[in-house]
Coordinates of C-alpha atoms and ligand atoms in Angstrom, one line a residue:
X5 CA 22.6 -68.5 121.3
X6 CA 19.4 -66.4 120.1
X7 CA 15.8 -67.5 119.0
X8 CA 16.1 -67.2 115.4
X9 CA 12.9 -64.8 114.7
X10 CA 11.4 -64.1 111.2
X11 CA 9.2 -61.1 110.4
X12 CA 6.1 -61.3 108.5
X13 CA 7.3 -58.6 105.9
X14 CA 10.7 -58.4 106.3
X15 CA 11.2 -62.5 105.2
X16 CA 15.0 -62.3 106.7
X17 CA 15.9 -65.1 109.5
X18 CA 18.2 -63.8 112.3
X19 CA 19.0 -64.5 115.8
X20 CA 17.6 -62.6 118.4
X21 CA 21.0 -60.6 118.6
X22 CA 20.8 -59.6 115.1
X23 CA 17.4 -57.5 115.4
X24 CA 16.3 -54.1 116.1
X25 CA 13.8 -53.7 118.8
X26 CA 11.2 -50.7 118.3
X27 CA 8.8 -49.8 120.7
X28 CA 6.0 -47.9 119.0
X29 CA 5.1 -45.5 121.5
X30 CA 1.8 -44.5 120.0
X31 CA 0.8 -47.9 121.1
X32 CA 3.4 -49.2 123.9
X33 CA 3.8 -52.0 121.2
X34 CA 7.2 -54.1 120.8
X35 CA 8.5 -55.3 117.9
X36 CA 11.9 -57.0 116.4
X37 CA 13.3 -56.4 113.0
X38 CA 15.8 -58.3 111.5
X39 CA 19.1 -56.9 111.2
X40 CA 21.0 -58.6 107.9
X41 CA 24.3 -57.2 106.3
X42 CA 23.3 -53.8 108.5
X43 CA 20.6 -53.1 106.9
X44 CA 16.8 -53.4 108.1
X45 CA 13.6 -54.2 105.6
X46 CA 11.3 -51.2 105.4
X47 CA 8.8 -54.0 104.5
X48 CA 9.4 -55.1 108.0
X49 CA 8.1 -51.9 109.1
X50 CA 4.9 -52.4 107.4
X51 CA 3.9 -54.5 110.8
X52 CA 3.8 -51.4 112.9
X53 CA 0.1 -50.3 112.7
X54 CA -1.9 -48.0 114.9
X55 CA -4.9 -49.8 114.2
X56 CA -6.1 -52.6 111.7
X57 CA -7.1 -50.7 109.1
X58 CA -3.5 -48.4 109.4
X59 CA -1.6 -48.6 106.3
X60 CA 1.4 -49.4 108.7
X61 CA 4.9 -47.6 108.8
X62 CA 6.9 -46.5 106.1
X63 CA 10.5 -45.3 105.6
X64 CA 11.1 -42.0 103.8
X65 CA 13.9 -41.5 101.8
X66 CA 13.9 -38.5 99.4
X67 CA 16.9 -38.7 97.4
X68 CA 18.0 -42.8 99.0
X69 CA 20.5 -41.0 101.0
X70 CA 20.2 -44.1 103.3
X71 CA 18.3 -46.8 101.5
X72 CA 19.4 -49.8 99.4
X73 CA 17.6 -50.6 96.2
X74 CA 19.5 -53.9 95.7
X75 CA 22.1 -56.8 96.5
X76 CA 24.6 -56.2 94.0
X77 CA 27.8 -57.8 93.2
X78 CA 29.4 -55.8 90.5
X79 CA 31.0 -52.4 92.0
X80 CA 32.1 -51.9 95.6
X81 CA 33.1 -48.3 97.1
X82 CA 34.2 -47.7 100.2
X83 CA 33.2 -44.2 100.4
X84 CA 35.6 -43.0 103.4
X85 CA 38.3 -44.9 102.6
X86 CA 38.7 -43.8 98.7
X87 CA 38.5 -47.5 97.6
X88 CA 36.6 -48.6 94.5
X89 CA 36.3 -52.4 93.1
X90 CA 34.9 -53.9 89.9
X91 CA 33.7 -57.2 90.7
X92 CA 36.5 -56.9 94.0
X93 CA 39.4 -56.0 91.5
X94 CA 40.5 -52.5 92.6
X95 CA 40.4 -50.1 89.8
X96 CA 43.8 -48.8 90.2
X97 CA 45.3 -52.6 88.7
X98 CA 42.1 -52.5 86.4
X99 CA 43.7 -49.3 84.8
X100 CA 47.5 -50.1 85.0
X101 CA 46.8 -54.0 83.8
X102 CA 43.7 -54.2 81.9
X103 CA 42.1 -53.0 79.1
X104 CA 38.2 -51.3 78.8
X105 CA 37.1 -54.6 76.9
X106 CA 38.4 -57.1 79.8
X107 CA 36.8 -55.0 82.4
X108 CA 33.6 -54.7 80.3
X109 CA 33.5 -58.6 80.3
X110 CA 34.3 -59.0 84.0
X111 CA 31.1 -56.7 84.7
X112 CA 28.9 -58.4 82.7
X113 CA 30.4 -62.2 83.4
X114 CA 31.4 -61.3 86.6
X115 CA 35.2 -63.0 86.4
X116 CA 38.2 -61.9 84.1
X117 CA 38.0 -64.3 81.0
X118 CA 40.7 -67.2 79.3
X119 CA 42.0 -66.0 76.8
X120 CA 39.8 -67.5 73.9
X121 CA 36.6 -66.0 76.5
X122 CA 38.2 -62.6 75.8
X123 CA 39.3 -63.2 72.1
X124 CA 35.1 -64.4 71.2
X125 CA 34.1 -60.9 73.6
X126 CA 36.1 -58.8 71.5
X127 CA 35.4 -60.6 68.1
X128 CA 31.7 -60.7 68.9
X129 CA 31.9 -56.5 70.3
X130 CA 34.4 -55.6 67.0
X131 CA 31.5 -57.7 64.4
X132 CA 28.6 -55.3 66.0
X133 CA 30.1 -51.8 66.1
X134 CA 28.2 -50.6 62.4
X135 CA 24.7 -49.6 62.8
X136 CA 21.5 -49.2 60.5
X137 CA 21.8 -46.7 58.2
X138 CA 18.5 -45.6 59.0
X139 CA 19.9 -44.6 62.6
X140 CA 23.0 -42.5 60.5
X141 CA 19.9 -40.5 58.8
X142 CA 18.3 -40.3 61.8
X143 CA 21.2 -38.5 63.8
X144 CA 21.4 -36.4 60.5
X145 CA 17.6 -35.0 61.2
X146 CA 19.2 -33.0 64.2
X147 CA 19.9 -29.4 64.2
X148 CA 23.8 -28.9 62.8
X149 CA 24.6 -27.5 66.8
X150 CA 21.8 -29.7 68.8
X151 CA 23.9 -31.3 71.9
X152 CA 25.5 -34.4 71.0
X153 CA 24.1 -35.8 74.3
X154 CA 20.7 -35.6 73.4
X155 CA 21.9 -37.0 70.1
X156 CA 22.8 -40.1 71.9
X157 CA 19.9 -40.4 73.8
X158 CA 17.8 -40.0 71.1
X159 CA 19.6 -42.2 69.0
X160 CA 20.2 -45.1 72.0
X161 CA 16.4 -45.1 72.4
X162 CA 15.9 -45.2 68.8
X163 CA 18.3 -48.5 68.3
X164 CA 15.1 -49.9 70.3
X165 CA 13.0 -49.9 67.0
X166 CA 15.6 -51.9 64.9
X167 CA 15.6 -54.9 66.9
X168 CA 11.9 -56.4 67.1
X169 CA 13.2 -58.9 69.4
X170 CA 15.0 -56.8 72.0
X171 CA 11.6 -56.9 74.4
X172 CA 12.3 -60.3 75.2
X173 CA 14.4 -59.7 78.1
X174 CA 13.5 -63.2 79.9
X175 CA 15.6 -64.5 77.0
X176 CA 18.8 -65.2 78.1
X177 CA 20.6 -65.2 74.4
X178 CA 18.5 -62.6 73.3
X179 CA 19.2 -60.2 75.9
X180 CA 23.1 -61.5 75.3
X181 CA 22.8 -60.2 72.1
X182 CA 21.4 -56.6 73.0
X183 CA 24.4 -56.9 75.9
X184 CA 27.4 -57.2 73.0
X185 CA 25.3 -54.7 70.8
X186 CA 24.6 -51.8 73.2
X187 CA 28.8 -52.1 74.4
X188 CA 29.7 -52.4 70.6
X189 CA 27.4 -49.3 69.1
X190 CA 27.8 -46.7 71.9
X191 CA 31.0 -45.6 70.0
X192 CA 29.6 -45.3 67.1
X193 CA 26.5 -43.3 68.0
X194 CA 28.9 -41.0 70.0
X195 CA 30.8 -40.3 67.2
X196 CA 28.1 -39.7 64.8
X197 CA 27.0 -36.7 67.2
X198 CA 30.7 -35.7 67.4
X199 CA 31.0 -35.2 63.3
X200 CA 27.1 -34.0 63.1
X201 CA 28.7 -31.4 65.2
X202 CA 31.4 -30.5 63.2
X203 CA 29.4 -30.6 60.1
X204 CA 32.0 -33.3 59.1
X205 CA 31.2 -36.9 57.2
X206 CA 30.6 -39.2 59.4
X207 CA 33.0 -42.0 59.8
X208 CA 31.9 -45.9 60.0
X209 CA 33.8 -48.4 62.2
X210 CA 37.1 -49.0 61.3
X211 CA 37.0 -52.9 62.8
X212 CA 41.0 -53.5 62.4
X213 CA 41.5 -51.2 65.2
X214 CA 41.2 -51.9 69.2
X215 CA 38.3 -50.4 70.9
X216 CA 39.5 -47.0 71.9
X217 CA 41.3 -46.7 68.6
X218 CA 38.3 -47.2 66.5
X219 CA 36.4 -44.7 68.4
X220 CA 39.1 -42.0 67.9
X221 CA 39.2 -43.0 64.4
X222 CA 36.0 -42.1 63.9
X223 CA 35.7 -39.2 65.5
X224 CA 39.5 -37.9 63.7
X225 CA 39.4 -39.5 60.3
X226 CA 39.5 -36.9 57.6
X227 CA 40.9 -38.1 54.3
X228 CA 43.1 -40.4 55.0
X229 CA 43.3 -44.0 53.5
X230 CA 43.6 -45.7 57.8
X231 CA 43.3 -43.8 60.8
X232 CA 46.2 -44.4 62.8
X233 CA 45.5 -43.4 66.8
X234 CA 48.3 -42.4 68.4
X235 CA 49.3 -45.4 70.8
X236 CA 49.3 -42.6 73.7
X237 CA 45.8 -41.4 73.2
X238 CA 44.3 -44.3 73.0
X239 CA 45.8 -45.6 76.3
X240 CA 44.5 -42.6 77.9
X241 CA 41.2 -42.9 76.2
X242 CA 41.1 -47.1 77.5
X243 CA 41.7 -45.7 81.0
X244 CA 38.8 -42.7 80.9
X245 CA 36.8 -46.0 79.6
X246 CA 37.6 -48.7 82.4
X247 CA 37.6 -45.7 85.2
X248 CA 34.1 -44.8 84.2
X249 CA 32.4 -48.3 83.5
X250 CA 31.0 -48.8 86.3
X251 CA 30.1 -46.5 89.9
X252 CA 27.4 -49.1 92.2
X253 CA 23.6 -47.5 92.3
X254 CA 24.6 -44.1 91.2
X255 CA 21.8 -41.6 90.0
X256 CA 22.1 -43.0 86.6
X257 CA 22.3 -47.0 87.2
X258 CA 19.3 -46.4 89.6
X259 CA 17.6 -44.9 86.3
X260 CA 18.2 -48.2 84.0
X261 CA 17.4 -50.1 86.7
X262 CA 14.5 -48.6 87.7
X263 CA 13.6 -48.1 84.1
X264 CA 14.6 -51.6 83.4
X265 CA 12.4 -52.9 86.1
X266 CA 9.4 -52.3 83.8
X267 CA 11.1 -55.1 81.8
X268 CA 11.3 -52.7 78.5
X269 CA 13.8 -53.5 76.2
X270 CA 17.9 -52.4 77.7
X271 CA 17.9 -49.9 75.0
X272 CA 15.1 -48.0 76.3
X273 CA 16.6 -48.9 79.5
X274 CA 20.0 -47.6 78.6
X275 CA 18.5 -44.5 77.3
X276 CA 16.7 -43.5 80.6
X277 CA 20.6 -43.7 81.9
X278 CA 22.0 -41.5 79.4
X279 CA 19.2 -38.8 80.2
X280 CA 20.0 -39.0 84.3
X281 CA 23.9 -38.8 82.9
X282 CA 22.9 -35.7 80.9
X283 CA 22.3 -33.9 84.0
X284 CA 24.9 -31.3 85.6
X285 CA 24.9 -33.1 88.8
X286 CA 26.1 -36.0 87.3
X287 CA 27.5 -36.7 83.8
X288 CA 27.7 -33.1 83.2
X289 CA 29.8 -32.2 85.8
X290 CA 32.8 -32.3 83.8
X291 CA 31.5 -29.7 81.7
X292 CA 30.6 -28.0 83.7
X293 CA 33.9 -27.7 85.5
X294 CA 36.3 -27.1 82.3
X295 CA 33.4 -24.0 81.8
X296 CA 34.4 -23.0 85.6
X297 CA 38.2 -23.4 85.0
X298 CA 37.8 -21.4 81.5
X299 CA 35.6 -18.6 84.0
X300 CA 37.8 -18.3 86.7
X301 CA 40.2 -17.8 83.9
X302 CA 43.5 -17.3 85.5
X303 CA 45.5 -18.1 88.9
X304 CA 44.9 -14.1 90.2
X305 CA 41.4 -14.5 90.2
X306 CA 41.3 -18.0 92.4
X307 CA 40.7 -16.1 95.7
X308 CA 37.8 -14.3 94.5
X309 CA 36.1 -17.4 92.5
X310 CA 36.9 -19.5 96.3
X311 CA 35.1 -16.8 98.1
X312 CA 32.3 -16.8 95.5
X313 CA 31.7 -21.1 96.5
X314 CA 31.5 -20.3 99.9
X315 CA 28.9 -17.8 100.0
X316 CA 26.7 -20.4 98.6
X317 CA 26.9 -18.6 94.7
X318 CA 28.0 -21.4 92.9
X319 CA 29.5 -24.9 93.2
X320 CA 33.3 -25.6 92.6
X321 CA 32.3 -27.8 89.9
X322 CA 34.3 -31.5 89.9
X323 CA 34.1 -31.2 94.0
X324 CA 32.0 -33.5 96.1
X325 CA 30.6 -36.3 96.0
X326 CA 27.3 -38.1 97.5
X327 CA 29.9 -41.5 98.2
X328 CA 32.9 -40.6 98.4
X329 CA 34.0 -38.6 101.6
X330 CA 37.9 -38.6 100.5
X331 CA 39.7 -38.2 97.5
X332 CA 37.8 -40.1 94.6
X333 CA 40.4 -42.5 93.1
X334 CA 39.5 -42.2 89.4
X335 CA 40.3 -38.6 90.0
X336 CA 43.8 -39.4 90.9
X337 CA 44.2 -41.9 88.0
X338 CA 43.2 -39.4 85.3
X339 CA 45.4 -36.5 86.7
X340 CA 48.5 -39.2 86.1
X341 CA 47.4 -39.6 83.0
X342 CA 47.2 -36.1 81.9
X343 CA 50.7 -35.9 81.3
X344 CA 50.7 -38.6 78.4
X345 CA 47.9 -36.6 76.8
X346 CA 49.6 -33.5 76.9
X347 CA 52.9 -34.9 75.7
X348 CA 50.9 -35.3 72.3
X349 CA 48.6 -32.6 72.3
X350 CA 50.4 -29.7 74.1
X351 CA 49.9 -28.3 77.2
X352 CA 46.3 -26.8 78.2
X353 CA 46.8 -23.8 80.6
X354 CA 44.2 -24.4 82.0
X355 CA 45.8 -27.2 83.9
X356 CA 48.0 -25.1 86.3
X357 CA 44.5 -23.0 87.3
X358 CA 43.1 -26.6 88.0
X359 CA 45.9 -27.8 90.1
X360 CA 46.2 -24.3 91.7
X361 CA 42.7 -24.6 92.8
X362 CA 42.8 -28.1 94.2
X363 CA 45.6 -26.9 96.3
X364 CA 44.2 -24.5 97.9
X365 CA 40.0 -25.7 98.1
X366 CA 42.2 -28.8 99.9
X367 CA 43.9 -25.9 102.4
X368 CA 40.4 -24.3 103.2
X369 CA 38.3 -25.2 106.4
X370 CA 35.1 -24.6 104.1
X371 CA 35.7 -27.9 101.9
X372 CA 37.6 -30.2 104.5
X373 CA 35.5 -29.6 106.9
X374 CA 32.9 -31.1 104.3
X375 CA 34.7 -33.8 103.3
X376 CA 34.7 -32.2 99.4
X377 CA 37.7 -33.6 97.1
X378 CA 38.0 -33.6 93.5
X379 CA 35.9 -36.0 91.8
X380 CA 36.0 -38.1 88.9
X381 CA 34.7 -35.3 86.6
X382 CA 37.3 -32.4 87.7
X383 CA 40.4 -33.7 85.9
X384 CA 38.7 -35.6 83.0
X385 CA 37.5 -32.6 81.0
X386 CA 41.1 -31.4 81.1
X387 CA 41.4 -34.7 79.0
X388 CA 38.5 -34.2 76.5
X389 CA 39.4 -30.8 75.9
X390 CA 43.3 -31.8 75.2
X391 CA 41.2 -33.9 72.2
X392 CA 39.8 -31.3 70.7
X393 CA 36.6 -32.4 72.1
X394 CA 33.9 -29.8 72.4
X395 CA 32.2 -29.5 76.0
X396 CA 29.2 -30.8 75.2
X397 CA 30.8 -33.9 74.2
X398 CA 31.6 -34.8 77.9
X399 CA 29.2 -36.9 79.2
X400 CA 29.2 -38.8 76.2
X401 CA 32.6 -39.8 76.9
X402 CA 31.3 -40.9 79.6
X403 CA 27.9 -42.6 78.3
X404 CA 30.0 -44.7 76.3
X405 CA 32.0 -47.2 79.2
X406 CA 29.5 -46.5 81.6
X407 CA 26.9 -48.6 79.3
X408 CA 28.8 -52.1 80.2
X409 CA 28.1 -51.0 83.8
X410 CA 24.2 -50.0 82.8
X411 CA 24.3 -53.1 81.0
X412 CA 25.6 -55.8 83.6
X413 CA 23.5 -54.0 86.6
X414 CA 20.5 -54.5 84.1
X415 CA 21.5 -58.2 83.9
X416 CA 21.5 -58.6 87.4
X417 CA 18.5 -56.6 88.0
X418 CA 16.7 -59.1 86.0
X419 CA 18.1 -62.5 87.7
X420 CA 17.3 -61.3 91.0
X421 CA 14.2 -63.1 92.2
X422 CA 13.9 -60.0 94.7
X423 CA 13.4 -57.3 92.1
X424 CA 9.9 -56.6 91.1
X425 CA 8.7 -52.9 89.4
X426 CA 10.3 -50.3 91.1
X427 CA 7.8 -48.5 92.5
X428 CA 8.0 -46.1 95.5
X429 CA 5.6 -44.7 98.2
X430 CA 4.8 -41.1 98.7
X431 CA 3.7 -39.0 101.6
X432 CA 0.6 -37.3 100.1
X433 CA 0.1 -33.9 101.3
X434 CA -2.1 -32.4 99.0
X435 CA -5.4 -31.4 98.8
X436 CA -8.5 -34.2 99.2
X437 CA -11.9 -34.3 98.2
X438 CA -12.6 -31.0 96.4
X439 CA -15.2 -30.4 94.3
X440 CA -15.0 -29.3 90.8
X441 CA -15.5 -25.8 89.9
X442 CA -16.9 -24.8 86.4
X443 CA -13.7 -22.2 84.8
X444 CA -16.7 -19.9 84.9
X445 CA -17.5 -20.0 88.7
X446 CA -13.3 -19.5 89.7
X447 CA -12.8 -16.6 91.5
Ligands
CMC8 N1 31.1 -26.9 95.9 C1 30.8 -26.2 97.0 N2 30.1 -26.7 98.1 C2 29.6 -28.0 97.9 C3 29.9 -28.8 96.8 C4 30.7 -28.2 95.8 N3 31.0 -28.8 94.7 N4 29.4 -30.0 96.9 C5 28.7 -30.0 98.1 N5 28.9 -28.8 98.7 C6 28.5 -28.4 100.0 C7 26.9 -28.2 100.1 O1 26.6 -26.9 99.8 C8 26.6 -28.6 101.5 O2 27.0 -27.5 102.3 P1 26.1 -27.2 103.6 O3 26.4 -28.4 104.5 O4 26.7 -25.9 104.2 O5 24.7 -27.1 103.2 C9 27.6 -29.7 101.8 O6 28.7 -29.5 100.9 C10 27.1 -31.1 101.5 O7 26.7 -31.2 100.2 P2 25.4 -31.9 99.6 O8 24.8 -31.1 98.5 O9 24.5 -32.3 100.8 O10 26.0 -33.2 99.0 P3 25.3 -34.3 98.1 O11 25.8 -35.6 98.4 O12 23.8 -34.1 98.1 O13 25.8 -33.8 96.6 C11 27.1 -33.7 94.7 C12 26.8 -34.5 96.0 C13 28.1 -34.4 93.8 C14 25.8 -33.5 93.9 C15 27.7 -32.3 95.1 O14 28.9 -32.4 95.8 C16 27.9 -31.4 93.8 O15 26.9 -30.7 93.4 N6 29.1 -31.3 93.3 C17 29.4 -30.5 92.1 C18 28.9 -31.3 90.9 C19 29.8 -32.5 90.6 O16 31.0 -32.4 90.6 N7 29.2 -33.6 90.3 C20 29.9 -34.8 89.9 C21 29.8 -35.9 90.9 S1 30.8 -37.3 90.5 C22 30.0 -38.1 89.2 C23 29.8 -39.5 89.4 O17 30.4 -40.2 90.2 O18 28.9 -40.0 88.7

């Protein structure tokens, strides 16, 4: 058996096995760091000094390609392996067997409820899903074409100022509150946007309906007495929810929690993790790729469009991914479920340049030998677009399930007696010690 050693910095207790020995060799000093769960502190590092006064060592990171922000309990991928867990469910029997609610309250809770645990969750998320109808006149102050997801961040950021006591996130009923809010009102904000799009009414809550049935309700209603979703649609619209709750610390998450670390209120939070989602690199993609599929326009001009991607002009759009070195599994879910959408809306044609595509980026040296598959985003647009959605109403599709994933890695972020203000380090290399020039004086 080892020593058990501790660093200074890095806090962690391991035997002398479980350590990484450095020799600095700007010094011929030794040192052991800690090796827990595979990972190393960069704290630890901090210890390596040239001299007293020496800041000490740092890691560098641009991007977190190889760093962990946080322990976290709530999603699990294995990357190379195509495997992704809520909460160690695999999302494959989260799609087949459960519903976007349930998973919802096994992110936040951490375990699938009793029955009576999901009955309250789903009373308490139906009873919230109105908002203020100041927040209705302020989505009407946009532009009639302004993109609904700025609309929604606007308008998540704005729910901030309608609830004096969302601040008090050290208040574990409080914040429960904000939690059931922020899952119940995303719908509702989304389809605001949708209809101040359209230049149509907007539609309130419809709270005799399920979750994904209320949303399409009102984001369809026209003049109708009820709204009745069609089962099929609504399925398929459950599914796009659960696949997209959650993803682990991806570009967006990082931004509530990062945001969130500042202890602001989770709508403010939230907000900074609709922005990062707005992105093309991320929630965007999806638009982006139906815009590519509508470009490359039909199966003739594949080769061309192929060649174009591997000469570095452009991106095949709904390819790649920063995780997932194999086929992403929500990818394959939503391509299953394409069919069901299609038996009610007709077929898109775009579809057979999709899967035409797939095939052959998967038959080319250029994208296996880079590990690029489809990703969530390359099928799901297909799916928006089948409901009439406009592009730019992608990434709120996906906003809307992704907030009980926000939500519960806020909730942990919080808890977790590790976490203080994220806050990172910089390598300065810019000027020092200049001396101010009058405007007059600049040559
Ligand atoms: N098309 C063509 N080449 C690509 C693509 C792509 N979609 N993605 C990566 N590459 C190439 C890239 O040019 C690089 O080539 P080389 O080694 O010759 O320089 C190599 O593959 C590695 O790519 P990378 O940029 O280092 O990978 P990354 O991990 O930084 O980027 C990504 C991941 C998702 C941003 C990127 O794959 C991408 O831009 N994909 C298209 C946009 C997209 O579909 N985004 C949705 C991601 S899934 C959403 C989610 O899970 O939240």
């Amino acid at each position: 058996m080892g020593t058990e050693e501790q660093s200074e910095n890095g806090g962690g207790v391991a035997t002398a096995s479980d350590t990484l020995s450095i020799t600095d060799n700007r010094t011929g000093q030794q040192y052991e760091i800690p090796v827990e769960d595979g990972t190393i502190r960069t704290m630890a590092l901090r210890d390596i000094k040239v001299s007293e006064d020496d800041f000490g060592l740092m890691g560098y990171d641009p991007a977190f390609l190889n760093t962990a922000s946080t322990r976290s309990q709530i999603g699990y991928i294995d990357g190379d392996a195509g495997i992704l867990e809520y909460r160690g469910y695999p999302i494959e029997q989260l799609c087949e067997k459960s519903t976007y609610l349930e998973v919802a309250y096994l992110l936040v809770h951490g375990q699938l409820p009793t029955q009576p645990q999901l009955d309250q969750w789903v009373h308490s998320i139906t009873m919230h899903t109105f908002v203020h109808e100041n927040v209705k006149k302020f989505v009407e102050g946009f532009r009639y074409d302004a993109h609904p997801m700025g609309m929604l961040l606007a308008s998540t950021g704005a729910l901030s100022t309608f609830y004096p006591d969302a601040p008090e996130v050290k208040d574990e009923a409080i914040r429960y509150s904000h939690v059931i809010r922020l899952i119940a009102k995303m719908p509702t904000l989304a389809a605001f946007a949708y209809r101040h799009n359209m230049g149509q009414p907007y539609v309130y809550p419809d709270n005799e309906l399920d979750y994904p049935g209320n949303f399409l309700s009102m984001m369809y209603k026209m003049s109708e007495i009820k709204y009745e979703p069609d089962p099929r649609l609504s399925r398929a619209l459950d599914v796009l929810f659960i696949l997209h709750a959650d993803h682990e610390q991806n570009c967006s998450t990082n931004a509530v929690r990062a945001v969130g670390s500042s202890q602001v209120d989770p709508y403010s939070a939230v907000a900074a993790g609709v922005a990062a989602l707005y992105g093309p690199l991320h929630g965007g993609a999806n638009e982006q790729a139906l815009r590519m599929l509508r470009r490359v326009g039909s199966v003739d001009n594949i080769e061309d469009f192929l060649k174009g991607v591997k000469d570095g002009k452009e991106k095949l759009q709904g390819f790649g991914h920063r995780v997932y070195k194999n086929y992403d599994p929500r990818a394959r879910i939503i391509r299953n479920h394409l069919d069901d959408v299609y038996e009610v809306t007709g077929k898109s044609p775009l579809l057979e340049i999709a899967s035409e595509l797939e095939k052959r980026a998967m038959d080319d040296e250029y994208f296996t030998s880079r590990k690029l598959y489809p990703n969530v985003d390359y099928y799901s647009g297909l799916i928006y677009e089948a409901m009439g959605l406009n592009a730019g109403m992608f990434p709120v599709m996906f906003a809307i399930p992704r907030t009980s994933g926000w939500i519960s890695q806020w909730l942990e972020m919080i808890d977790d007696p590790e976490q203080k203000i994220a806050r990172p380090r910089q390598i300065y290399t810019g000027a020092r010690n200049r001396d101010y020039v009058p405007v007059g004086d600049r040559s």
